[in-house]
XYZ file of C-alpha atoms in Angstrom:
767
model
C 27.961 164.289 110.249
C 30.200 166.604 112.207
C 28.843 170.152 112.746
C 30.634 173.111 110.935
C 32.546 175.252 113.266
C 31.635 178.791 113.368
C 34.236 181.516 113.650
C 34.593 183.116 117.099
C 34.096 186.945 117.084
C 36.080 188.696 119.715
C 37.642 192.247 120.110
C 40.691 193.381 121.826
C 39.981 196.247 124.644
C 40.982 199.531 123.229
C 40.888 198.142 119.538
C 38.579 199.870 117.206
C 36.190 197.479 115.500
C 36.883 197.208 111.905
C 34.504 198.240 109.153
C 32.806 195.261 107.658
C 34.639 195.884 104.284
C 38.106 195.870 105.693
C 37.802 192.539 107.774
C 40.911 190.448 107.337
C 39.852 186.973 105.926
C 39.166 184.234 108.475
C 41.300 181.683 106.745
C 44.995 182.431 105.586
C 46.432 179.807 103.458
C 49.930 180.954 104.234
C 49.349 180.320 108.010
C 48.603 176.663 107.439
C 51.691 175.903 105.354
C 54.330 175.682 107.792
C 52.274 173.297 110.101
C 51.028 171.456 107.099
C 54.614 171.087 106.151
C 55.444 169.689 109.455
C 52.574 167.440 109.692
C 53.471 166.234 106.223
C 56.885 165.698 107.109
C 55.932 163.794 110.282
C 53.568 161.704 108.106
C 56.312 160.957 105.651
C 58.399 159.856 108.543
C 55.606 157.806 110.084
C 55.023 156.107 106.613
C 58.706 155.496 105.964
C 59.042 154.071 109.498
C 55.937 151.945 109.008
C 56.931 150.511 105.745
C 60.438 149.421 106.801
C 58.758 148.120 109.991
C 56.631 146.090 107.726
C 59.464 144.915 105.499
C 61.466 143.914 108.580
C 58.722 141.795 109.829
C 57.970 140.290 106.452
C 61.534 139.294 106.286
C 61.672 137.922 109.643
C 58.591 135.813 109.162
C 60.151 134.408 105.780
C 63.097 133.691 107.650
C 61.087 131.517 110.137
C 59.163 130.038 107.233
C 62.333 128.918 105.850
C 63.747 127.554 109.173
C 60.200 125.791 109.729
C 60.633 124.089 106.259
C 64.290 123.169 106.931
C 63.278 121.765 110.214
C 60.650 119.589 108.490
C 63.005 118.515 106.018
C 65.780 117.459 108.713
C 63.129 115.480 110.643
C 62.085 113.573 107.426
C 65.829 112.769 106.592
C 66.323 111.607 110.327
C 63.206 109.080 109.775
C 64.582 108.169 106.325
C 68.202 107.503 107.766
C 66.926 105.456 110.565
C 64.710 103.321 108.195
C 67.934 102.917 106.050
C 70.047 101.756 109.089
C 67.163 99.490 110.262
C 66.889 97.662 107.099
C 70.792 97.339 106.564
C 70.735 95.777 110.435
C 68.055 93.339 109.824
C 69.613 92.046 106.436
C 72.841 91.344 108.658
C 71.043 89.609 111.327
C 69.020 87.484 108.798
C 72.162 86.826 106.912
C 73.953 85.567 109.872
C 71.482 83.487 111.001
C 70.383 81.734 107.392
C 71.168 78.116 106.995
C 71.224 78.235 103.109
C 71.142 81.049 100.439
C 67.227 80.603 100.500
C 64.857 80.966 103.297
C 62.622 78.052 103.249
C 59.789 79.907 105.325
C 60.839 83.769 105.356
C 57.784 84.496 107.627
C 59.191 82.601 110.700
C 62.202 84.649 110.309
C 61.368 87.825 109.084
C 57.748 88.529 110.596
C 58.938 88.981 114.232
C 61.750 91.494 113.249
C 58.921 93.802 112.063
C 57.686 94.602 115.681
C 60.830 96.719 116.484
C 61.342 98.566 113.328
C 59.481 101.512 111.696
C 58.438 99.271 108.778
C 54.949 98.475 108.003
C 56.081 95.324 106.476
C 59.367 93.642 105.387
C 59.717 91.487 102.113
C 62.218 89.255 100.888
C 62.979 88.727 97.154
C 64.882 86.025 96.247
C 68.060 86.027 94.049
C 65.952 84.700 91.244
C 63.580 87.640 91.706
C 60.610 85.792 93.433
C 58.895 87.871 95.994
C 57.534 85.403 98.633
C 56.396 87.592 101.306
C 53.236 89.044 99.853
C 49.780 87.383 100.921
C 48.975 84.778 98.216
C 51.149 83.161 95.808
C 54.819 84.642 95.095
C 55.216 86.961 92.172
C 58.157 87.856 89.711
C 59.639 91.073 91.130
C 62.829 90.769 89.052
C 61.703 93.860 86.871
C 61.260 96.102 89.993
C 63.601 98.730 90.770
C 64.197 97.896 94.320
C 65.302 94.276 93.336
C 67.545 95.412 90.162
C 69.308 97.959 92.327
C 69.444 95.833 95.396
C 70.704 92.541 93.734
C 73.663 94.837 92.448
C 74.598 95.198 95.671
C 73.044 98.897 96.220
C 70.966 100.258 99.084
C 68.386 102.790 98.621
C 64.754 104.068 98.576
C 62.045 103.345 95.823
C 58.583 105.071 96.029
C 55.731 103.010 94.908
C 53.167 105.331 93.154
C 50.764 102.594 92.073
C 47.198 103.070 93.180
C 46.566 99.292 92.617
C 49.075 98.588 95.152
C 47.860 100.869 97.821
C 45.767 103.795 98.365
C 48.909 105.777 99.286
C 52.692 106.130 98.172
C 54.563 103.386 99.950
C 58.273 104.433 100.589
C 60.378 101.275 100.092
C 63.970 100.900 101.722
C 65.884 98.143 99.798
C 69.339 96.539 100.563
C 70.982 93.372 99.545
C 70.992 90.231 101.932
C 74.410 88.393 102.152
C 74.830 84.828 102.881
C 78.424 83.280 102.787
C 79.652 86.596 101.311
C 77.379 86.473 98.296
C 74.206 88.083 97.714
C 71.319 85.865 98.329
C 68.431 88.144 97.734
C 66.996 91.542 98.531
C 65.336 92.753 101.842
C 62.877 95.778 101.477
C 60.722 97.415 104.217
C 58.058 100.055 103.363
C 56.816 103.149 105.429
C 53.101 104.128 104.946
C 53.420 107.798 103.751
C 50.198 108.993 105.042
C 50.721 107.391 108.598
C 54.375 107.556 108.907
C 55.481 110.783 106.796
C 52.231 113.108 106.525
C 52.368 113.826 110.208
C 55.887 115.498 109.857
C 54.289 118.000 107.378
C 51.680 119.287 109.573
C 52.981 122.555 110.826
C 51.578 125.838 112.071
C 52.921 129.246 111.341
C 51.708 131.864 113.905
C 48.706 130.380 114.576
C 47.659 129.495 110.827
C 47.875 125.781 109.501
C 50.385 125.294 106.945
C 49.802 122.800 103.769
C 52.903 120.678 103.493
C 53.776 118.618 100.435
C 56.671 115.846 99.907
C 57.719 115.754 96.354
C 60.401 113.542 94.789
C 62.822 115.272 92.505
C 61.039 114.137 89.119
C 58.272 116.190 90.444
C 55.963 113.286 91.571
C 54.140 113.808 94.802
C 54.880 111.338 97.783
C 52.534 112.404 100.510
C 50.640 115.519 101.733
C 49.938 116.963 105.298
C 46.114 117.376 104.212
C 44.314 114.085 105.079
C 41.462 115.398 102.705
C 43.663 115.333 99.713
C 42.883 112.018 97.914
C 45.652 109.755 96.564
C 46.553 111.147 93.229
C 49.833 109.549 91.807
C 50.150 112.179 88.904
C 49.841 115.249 91.135
C 53.170 116.762 90.058
C 55.042 119.873 90.574
C 53.603 121.245 87.163
C 50.245 120.804 88.493
C 51.216 122.599 91.680
C 52.475 125.428 89.670
C 49.566 125.720 87.779
C 47.155 125.412 90.677
C 48.629 128.058 92.674
C 48.970 130.593 89.908
C 52.600 131.209 89.533
C 53.578 134.058 86.999
C 56.492 133.334 84.512
C 59.041 135.005 86.859
C 57.749 133.097 89.877
C 57.739 129.639 88.136
C 61.175 130.381 86.935
C 62.563 131.185 90.408
C 60.552 128.098 91.887
C 62.154 125.642 89.253
C 65.740 127.043 89.981
C 65.221 126.274 93.606
C 64.253 122.757 92.801
C 66.757 122.187 90.096
C 69.746 123.679 92.341
C 68.351 121.322 95.052
C 68.873 124.284 97.424
C 66.453 125.953 99.783
C 64.192 129.005 99.148
C 60.731 130.483 98.829
C 58.350 132.180 96.251
C 54.931 133.928 96.338
C 51.853 132.726 94.548
C 48.531 134.205 93.766
C 45.741 132.004 92.053
C 42.891 129.762 92.649
C 44.439 129.037 96.214
C 44.449 132.807 97.370
C 47.965 134.184 97.710
C 50.704 133.564 100.078
C 54.254 131.983 99.804
C 55.606 128.434 99.502
C 58.828 127.640 101.228
C 60.949 124.829 99.792
C 63.750 122.657 101.537
C 65.646 119.779 100.092
C 65.535 116.705 102.476
C 68.997 115.813 103.120
C 70.459 112.404 101.845
C 67.590 112.034 99.300
C 66.327 113.375 96.113
C 63.003 114.635 97.776
C 62.087 118.144 98.759
C 59.574 119.450 101.226
C 57.216 122.379 100.294
C 55.155 124.352 102.854
C 52.465 126.573 101.452
C 51.941 129.320 103.890
C 48.922 131.676 103.107
C 49.174 135.677 103.304
C 46.827 135.597 106.263
C 50.043 134.119 108.387
C 52.071 137.189 107.299
C 49.161 139.433 107.840
C 48.705 138.365 111.429
C 52.186 139.329 111.953
C 52.125 142.686 110.370
C 48.495 143.591 110.605
C 48.968 145.110 113.935
C 51.980 147.339 112.833
C 49.693 148.623 109.778
C 46.751 149.406 112.057
C 48.818 151.357 114.239
C 50.281 153.233 111.398
C 46.874 154.251 110.421
C 45.858 155.133 113.933
C 49.018 157.536 114.181
C 48.516 159.086 110.859
C 44.935 160.328 111.615
C 45.874 161.572 115.120
C 49.393 162.677 114.274
C 48.145 166.354 113.564
C 46.526 166.569 117.031
C 48.679 164.704 119.347
C 52.193 164.315 117.682
C 54.102 163.988 120.975
C 51.581 161.384 121.906
C 51.914 159.727 118.546
C 55.396 159.548 118.942
C 55.199 158.158 122.566
C 52.439 155.704 121.661
C 54.555 154.687 118.497
C 57.498 153.879 120.748
C 55.433 152.161 123.207
C 53.659 150.190 120.515
C 57.228 149.344 118.914
C 58.266 148.359 122.268
C 55.248 145.965 122.809
C 55.775 144.610 119.291
C 59.645 143.961 120.031
C 58.761 142.182 123.233
C 56.081 140.219 121.532
C 58.310 139.244 118.492
C 61.184 138.363 121.216
C 58.832 136.258 122.799
C 57.995 134.515 119.707
C 61.550 134.355 118.836
C 62.285 132.790 122.122
C 59.490 130.287 121.602
C 61.044 129.212 118.326
C 64.076 129.197 119.738
C 63.194 127.028 122.472
C 61.385 124.838 119.919
C 64.604 124.793 117.884
C 66.586 123.798 120.994
C 64.144 120.884 121.905
C 63.987 119.706 118.359
C 68.085 119.933 118.171
C 68.237 117.820 121.388
C 65.489 115.363 120.102
C 67.531 115.095 117.003
C 70.913 114.587 118.534
C 69.387 112.092 120.849
C 67.966 110.399 117.668
C 71.288 110.686 115.757
C 73.009 109.185 118.871
C 70.776 106.193 119.144
C 71.347 105.776 115.237
C 75.134 105.989 116.028
C 74.998 103.411 118.587
C 72.764 101.121 116.557
C 75.173 101.569 113.771
C 78.303 100.925 115.864
C 76.575 97.803 117.269
C 75.522 96.574 113.735
C 79.178 97.497 112.392
C 80.698 95.600 115.625
C 78.300 92.685 114.826
C 79.401 92.611 111.191
C 83.046 92.801 111.903
C 82.704 89.972 114.459
C 80.668 87.893 111.955
C 83.312 88.475 109.322
C 86.161 87.596 111.896
C 84.316 84.330 112.644
C 84.165 83.801 109.008
C 87.571 84.470 108.261
C 88.743 82.202 111.248
C 86.645 79.507 110.171
C 87.918 79.590 106.431
C 91.459 79.983 107.835
C 90.840 76.823 109.933
C 89.296 74.864 107.201
C 92.171 75.639 104.765
C 94.678 74.804 107.878
C 92.759 71.560 108.267
C 92.800 70.743 104.664
C 96.732 71.669 104.178
C 97.337 69.558 107.266
C 95.574 66.314 106.197
C 96.834 66.757 102.637
C 100.381 67.063 103.834
C 100.049 64.373 106.611
C 98.415 62.043 104.060
C 101.414 62.422 101.493
C 104.132 62.612 104.146
C 102.790 59.403 105.879
C 101.945 57.521 102.823
C 105.358 58.019 101.384
C 107.563 56.069 104.167
C 104.508 53.689 104.486
C 104.808 52.856 100.865
C 108.571 52.227 101.233
C 107.848 49.864 104.536
C 105.072 47.823 102.822
C 106.895 47.492 99.519
C 110.014 46.252 101.228
C 108.039 44.107 103.577
C 106.579 42.385 100.412
C 110.094 42.094 98.662
C 111.549 40.416 101.849
C 108.753 37.802 101.798
C 109.909 36.653 98.524
C 113.597 36.893 99.382
C 113.731 35.202 102.729
C 116.714 33.039 101.237
C 118.901 35.899 100.528
C 120.348 37.432 103.867
C 122.047 40.384 101.940
C 119.062 41.701 100.325
C 116.875 41.026 103.586
C 119.555 43.002 105.616
C 119.261 45.940 102.785
C 115.596 45.983 102.999
C 115.523 46.148 106.753
C 117.899 48.978 106.809
C 115.588 50.868 104.489
C 112.288 49.980 106.423
C 114.188 51.288 109.585
C 114.919 54.477 107.606
C 111.358 55.073 106.611
C 110.128 54.103 110.031
C 112.486 56.713 111.724
C 110.984 59.397 109.217
C 107.514 58.515 110.041
C 108.501 58.667 114.046
C 110.287 62.200 113.357
C 107.298 63.318 111.631
C 104.903 62.254 114.426
C 107.123 63.752 117.040
C 107.437 67.215 115.040
C 103.351 67.260 114.602
C 103.242 66.893 118.437
C 105.817 69.226 119.159
C 103.949 71.708 117.037
C 100.659 70.819 118.874
C 102.324 71.271 122.244
C 103.644 74.611 121.176
C 100.477 75.911 119.959
C 98.253 74.700 122.910
C 100.650 76.671 125.289
C 101.773 73.775 127.254
C 105.584 74.548 126.606
C 107.168 77.224 128.868
C 110.591 78.844 128.846
C 112.771 76.982 131.514
C 115.847 79.214 132.260
C 118.775 77.714 133.892
C 122.587 78.859 134.539
C 124.562 77.589 131.853
C 128.042 77.820 130.379
C 127.638 78.833 126.802
C 131.169 77.579 126.115
C 130.413 74.071 127.403
C 130.480 71.355 124.639
C 127.287 70.017 125.880
C 125.633 73.259 124.737
C 126.914 72.673 121.038
C 124.720 70.458 118.460
C 128.053 70.158 116.218
C 129.167 67.017 117.863
C 125.727 65.386 117.158
C 126.102 66.181 113.444
C 129.976 65.694 112.655
C 129.360 61.995 111.391
C 126.532 63.292 108.884
C 128.819 66.192 107.666
C 131.705 63.993 107.093
C 129.544 61.532 105.474
C 128.400 63.992 103.022
C 131.970 65.303 102.455
C 130.983 68.761 103.440
C 133.108 71.367 105.013
C 132.555 72.802 108.369
C 134.054 75.732 110.391
C 132.813 77.085 113.651
C 133.869 80.543 115.276
C 132.920 81.971 118.677
C 133.642 85.618 120.097
C 131.795 86.356 123.210
C 132.484 87.961 126.510
C 129.711 86.670 128.751
C 129.882 82.834 128.720
C 127.526 82.431 131.861
C 123.954 83.331 131.162
C 120.527 81.976 132.174
C 119.154 80.155 129.159
C 116.631 77.167 128.081
C 119.231 75.107 126.499
C 117.090 72.488 125.752
C 114.965 74.693 123.492
C 118.027 76.605 122.182
C 119.722 73.252 121.078
C 116.488 72.109 119.330
C 116.337 75.489 117.152
C 120.064 75.030 116.353
C 119.529 71.358 115.575
C 116.753 72.028 113.075
C 118.790 74.927 111.446
C 122.095 72.755 111.032
C 120.208 69.667 109.768
C 118.443 71.941 106.967
C 121.977 73.225 106.241
C 123.409 69.815 106.061
C 120.508 68.488 103.985
C 120.414 71.142 101.423
C 124.053 71.647 100.854
C 125.478 69.437 98.291
C 128.487 67.244 98.666
C 131.645 69.125 98.894
C 129.789 72.489 100.133
C 130.747 74.374 103.108
C 128.790 75.445 106.185
C 130.023 77.845 108.918
C 128.480 78.517 112.343
C 129.389 81.919 113.648
C 128.438 82.530 117.490
C 129.392 86.044 118.513
C 128.323 88.712 121.173
C 127.003 92.334 120.242
C 126.081 95.342 121.916
C 123.206 95.130 124.387
C 121.468 98.257 125.673
C 119.555 96.180 128.421
C 121.172 96.449 131.823
C 122.082 93.020 133.245
C 121.692 91.208 129.788
C 123.861 90.112 127.044
C 122.951 90.044 123.245
C 124.071 87.106 121.040
C 123.830 86.450 117.419
C 124.239 82.813 116.171
C 124.466 82.534 112.236
C 124.408 79.476 110.084
C 126.111 80.131 106.767
C 125.922 77.586 103.902
C 126.623 77.250 100.202
C 123.605 75.266 99.448
C 120.791 75.476 97.017
C 119.127 78.667 98.554
C 115.603 79.680 98.412
C 113.484 82.035 96.300
C 112.269 85.416 97.949
C 108.822 83.984 97.705
C 109.489 80.994 99.529
C 111.459 82.891 102.342
C 108.103 84.792 103.031
C 106.253 81.532 103.823
C 108.971 79.263 105.245
C 107.837 79.326 108.722
C 104.431 77.963 107.476
C 103.385 74.410 108.473
C 104.520 71.775 106.134
C 106.165 74.528 104.012
C 108.555 73.168 101.286
C 109.851 74.857 98.178
C 110.413 71.548 96.500
C 108.730 68.357 97.501
C 110.750 65.141 98.351
C 110.436 63.916 94.672
C 111.615 66.920 93.150
C 114.651 67.954 95.680
C 115.550 64.140 96.503
C 115.832 65.681 100.183
C 113.650 64.059 102.895
C 111.806 66.361 105.168
C 108.458 67.023 107.060
C 108.252 70.478 106.312
C 107.708 71.605 110.336
C 111.310 72.113 111.222
C 111.207 75.794 110.633
C 107.807 76.079 111.904
C 108.821 74.505 115.114
C 112.026 77.106 114.879
C 109.712 80.131 114.529
C 107.336 78.933 117.407
C 110.300 78.173 119.911
C 111.924 81.568 118.914
C 108.739 83.612 119.705
C 108.518 81.726 123.152
C 112.131 82.776 123.875
C 111.657 86.293 122.574
C 114.361 85.585 120.004
C 114.442 87.280 116.474
C 115.159 85.270 113.451
C 116.585 86.658 110.216
C 116.998 84.884 106.760
C 118.887 85.882 103.703
C 118.975 83.567 100.904
C 119.298 83.275 96.988
C 118.880 80.452 94.714
C 122.156 78.424 93.857
C 124.242 80.742 96.246
C 123.173 79.533 99.657
C 121.463 80.896 102.669
C 122.356 82.646 105.903
C 120.282 82.578 109.006
C 120.644 84.525 112.124
C 119.262 83.936 115.339
C 119.296 86.930 117.887
C 118.845 86.199 121.516
C 119.151 88.171 124.854
C 120.177 86.326 128.014
C 120.414 87.536 131.522
C 123.893 87.260 132.872
C 124.871 84.764 135.374
C 128.083 83.824 137.610
C 130.192 81.073 137.376
C 129.037 79.783 140.735
C 125.297 79.814 139.415
C 126.440 77.495 136.650
C 128.526 75.188 139.100
C 125.645 74.918 141.587
C 123.193 73.936 138.781
C 125.556 71.264 137.094
C 124.481 67.709 137.675
C 127.051 65.192 138.693
C 126.765 62.302 136.161
C 125.125 59.113 137.644
C 127.108 55.923 137.827
C 126.619 54.021 134.697
C 125.265 50.371 135.013
C 125.435 47.489 132.639
C 121.970 47.074 130.782
C 121.642 43.631 131.918
C 118.164 42.366 132.709
C 118.896 38.567 132.415
C 116.845 36.609 134.933
C 114.597 39.411 135.772
C 110.899 38.647 136.000
C 108.548 41.304 134.518
C 104.897 41.764 134.497
C 103.742 43.258 131.193
C 100.248 45.094 131.391
C 99.305 45.501 127.697
C 95.913 45.243 125.840
C 97.355 45.268 122.347
C 98.209 41.847 121.013
C 100.806 42.943 118.416
C 102.392 45.116 120.882
C 102.607 42.479 123.611
C 104.091 39.985 121.073
C 106.894 42.609 120.451
C 107.718 43.478 124.005
C 107.827 39.772 124.890
C 110.278 38.972 122.133
C 112.434 41.862 122.908
C 112.443 40.921 126.752
C 112.989 37.284 126.366
C 115.892 37.935 123.941
C 117.283 40.013 126.568
C 117.052 36.850 128.967
C 114.236 38.323 130.856
C 110.947 36.248 132.138
C 107.763 37.841 131.020
C 104.085 37.354 132.236
C 101.231 39.180 130.586
C 98.055 40.976 131.809
C 95.541 41.861 129.345
C 94.467 45.024 131.294
C 95.017 46.970 134.631
C 92.636 45.036 136.656
C 94.290 41.751 135.838
C 97.830 43.154 136.517
C 96.743 44.193 140.081
C 95.184 40.779 140.658
C 98.310 38.958 139.422
C 100.446 41.067 141.699
C 98.047 40.394 144.535
C 98.003 36.688 144.165
C 101.891 36.152 143.797
C 104.175 36.512 146.705
C 106.183 39.336 147.542
C 109.376 39.771 145.483
C 107.972 37.321 142.661
C 108.114 40.280 140.363
C 110.913 42.523 139.882
C 109.157 45.163 137.727
C 105.971 46.146 136.066
C 105.894 47.495 132.416
C 102.482 49.336 132.581
C 100.619 50.777 129.558
C 98.271 53.680 130.086
C 95.392 53.162 127.825
C 93.759 49.877 128.511
C 90.175 48.722 128.942
C 88.472 47.917 132.310
C 91.197 49.737 134.317
C 93.961 52.129 132.702
C 97.568 52.279 133.735
C 97.275 55.095 136.070
C 94.432 53.691 137.992
C 96.325 50.466 138.241
C 99.472 52.214 139.600
C 97.569 54.025 142.182
C 95.696 50.889 143.256
C 99.117 49.075 143.535
C 100.677 51.921 145.468
C 97.787 51.626 148.358
C 98.411 47.852 148.821
C 99.146 46.787 152.506
C 102.352 44.746 151.551
C 104.891 47.540 151.524
C 107.251 45.632 149.142
C 104.452 44.932 146.530
C 103.215 48.575 146.916
C 106.850 49.745 146.200
C 107.394 47.533 143.264
C 109.152 49.524 140.267
C 106.338 50.391 137.769
C 107.901 51.634 134.447
C 105.196 53.447 131.940
C 105.304 52.055 128.320
C 102.818 54.074 126.144
C 102.401 55.946 123.137
C 101.521 59.288 125.020
C 104.602 61.037 124.583
C 103.882 64.492 125.737
C 105.458 66.127 128.951
C 102.138 66.290 130.577
C 101.807 62.554 130.137
C 105.186 62.163 132.089
C 104.049 64.211 134.627
C 100.724 62.460 135.085
C 102.767 59.060 135.232
C 104.804 60.586 137.801
C 101.815 61.936 139.616
C 100.347 58.340 139.544
C 103.305 56.803 141.194
C 105.293 55.549 138.216
C 108.894 55.145 138.475
C 110.114 56.041 134.996
C 108.522 56.655 131.551
C 109.314 54.797 127.850
C 107.643 56.061 124.912
C 106.535 53.950 121.955
C 107.947 52.692 119.643
C 110.103 50.878 121.875
C 113.822 51.504 121.605
C 115.430 48.227 123.033
C 118.658 49.942 124.563
C 116.363 52.489 126.038
C 113.972 49.868 127.446
C 116.880 47.763 128.807
C 118.598 50.530 130.526
C 115.474 51.702 132.432
C 114.806 48.121 133.615
C 118.332 47.544 134.445
C 118.551 50.539 136.486
C 115.442 49.503 138.714
C 116.108 45.892 139.043
C 119.804 45.563 139.668
């Protein structure tokens, strides 16, 4: 015990000692009041400061607790988002590689995919609800939530709390699996909550370990940060509230946080001690994370401040100045320590944000790759569907359009066999057979023309031309048909620049198709007008022209105008309209216009006629350019091949018989070779000049026409090596003509054979 201090006795020099009865009291209460008041004021200030300092630190600690809980929730959300993206990507990959709506052995396809995914296992539930990935026999999963939602086309999460399935909650991610645009089944993968989610809940708060819980919105526990907590599927929020001893106000505040799906915290005091529970909703889910932070964590932060306040209170009366200095010093130390803690937390936050950013960037790239793959797969699927529909349409139209004239040819051939004695009927039947054959040839030529354009084998070849030259007009070729149908025709022209660079062959083909349609679909007595005029052109050195064809024909519906350029497009078939056509003319027109950068416009109304405008731009030329390009017509020769000896190389017997008959009727002598090798040998065995020309088929066995021609051109005898060789083949493309010229052939005649053309070519090279 502290010894009692005795009062000191002293006397001022010159002062008389007081009498014992008159001594002043040793203690005067009035003297202690001023310093006591000062001390009390200082103590009050110190206590107020300490209280406010404690509240600040507690608020700061609570703020950091909230930040820590939100960080945990965000990291769990990132894990969930990555799992959802992974299960969608795996479903797209499996759907793209499936060969049927059901996998025969899903393990060989699905098992390898789990190696690079977050899932402990991936399961496949067929459309009928049978789960065929679990060990053992397949089982019916049609009543499971992940199946019923996935088969409706939904993607989501389902938590399995069944202790018989696993000793922990399994977090299932499910998504529909598409095959051929239809849902073929449901793909599901699960995360193990203890191994993959619980570590995210393990946190320290100012050196003290927290306890983390992850709950569903319905209050069911998903997992805990405590490994010693057994799997209890019925550990709900209600039991948590009961175990942590919430009073009525605390329970109300806690439930308001959960029901509002917002973040917040609430104090507790019960069987587990006292502290604070911080709650944060997990973004993108109906989960929320709860961190239980014991009061000792907060006391660690504020304890030093409280102890310092107590020391200051005890020593404040003696060393008020030292106390103030000490308080300031401790406050500065505390601020620096808190600043360091704050810096550490900020650094952790920055590190976490950076990791989050990288993770989200990887997810974004993965999603972008998956989306690109999905788009490419859908594009490939659409292209395949379009190709299949186009092929079906082509085959259907070709079958119909070929069978119609073939039916006429075969039918009239049968009639001719019965009417051989009636020359008049035979002549009529032959004329109709020729008409049907001409239609067949036109159909084949149109199909080939479309194929050549689509394959990119046609290029624009512009040459200087005179637009007012009659050779540039298609009207002379159609005058007889217009007169035969008793139609009225009027042509007008109003142009300034008549000399331009243009591909007249393609322009004539476009105008021939448009004029032919106008003639075919305009009844007898109707009128057709072609108006060719020049309009203003902003392009320097170019002129713009509009060629309009106006008829008073049957017209078209707006619906058909929208698809008039489709292959085989006809508003009415041949039977209904009584107009023969292939349905390819306008398709060829559109393709040729696109190649020449021309624009085509159509105005039509049923029963009132059609107006078609073709708008083109041409580079302006000079008259001298046109004159230099104009060809001097060759001297016409009489198509006489009488007495000409011809070597025919042809492997088809029917074609051989027809060619021999045509040539013999014209007075020519014909010898036949069944293939190219025999043709070369026959020419080699005969003396020079024995044959006047060779008609050479291209596709033949043993040696084709190209090889045979090249062999002949290499012969030592110059007269034999230079013999005229004319290709006579069904290969009718421009590239076939070029290949024939490259092989050394002199001319080219396409099948079916037209007698005047064949005689003219032979006459040109043999006379």
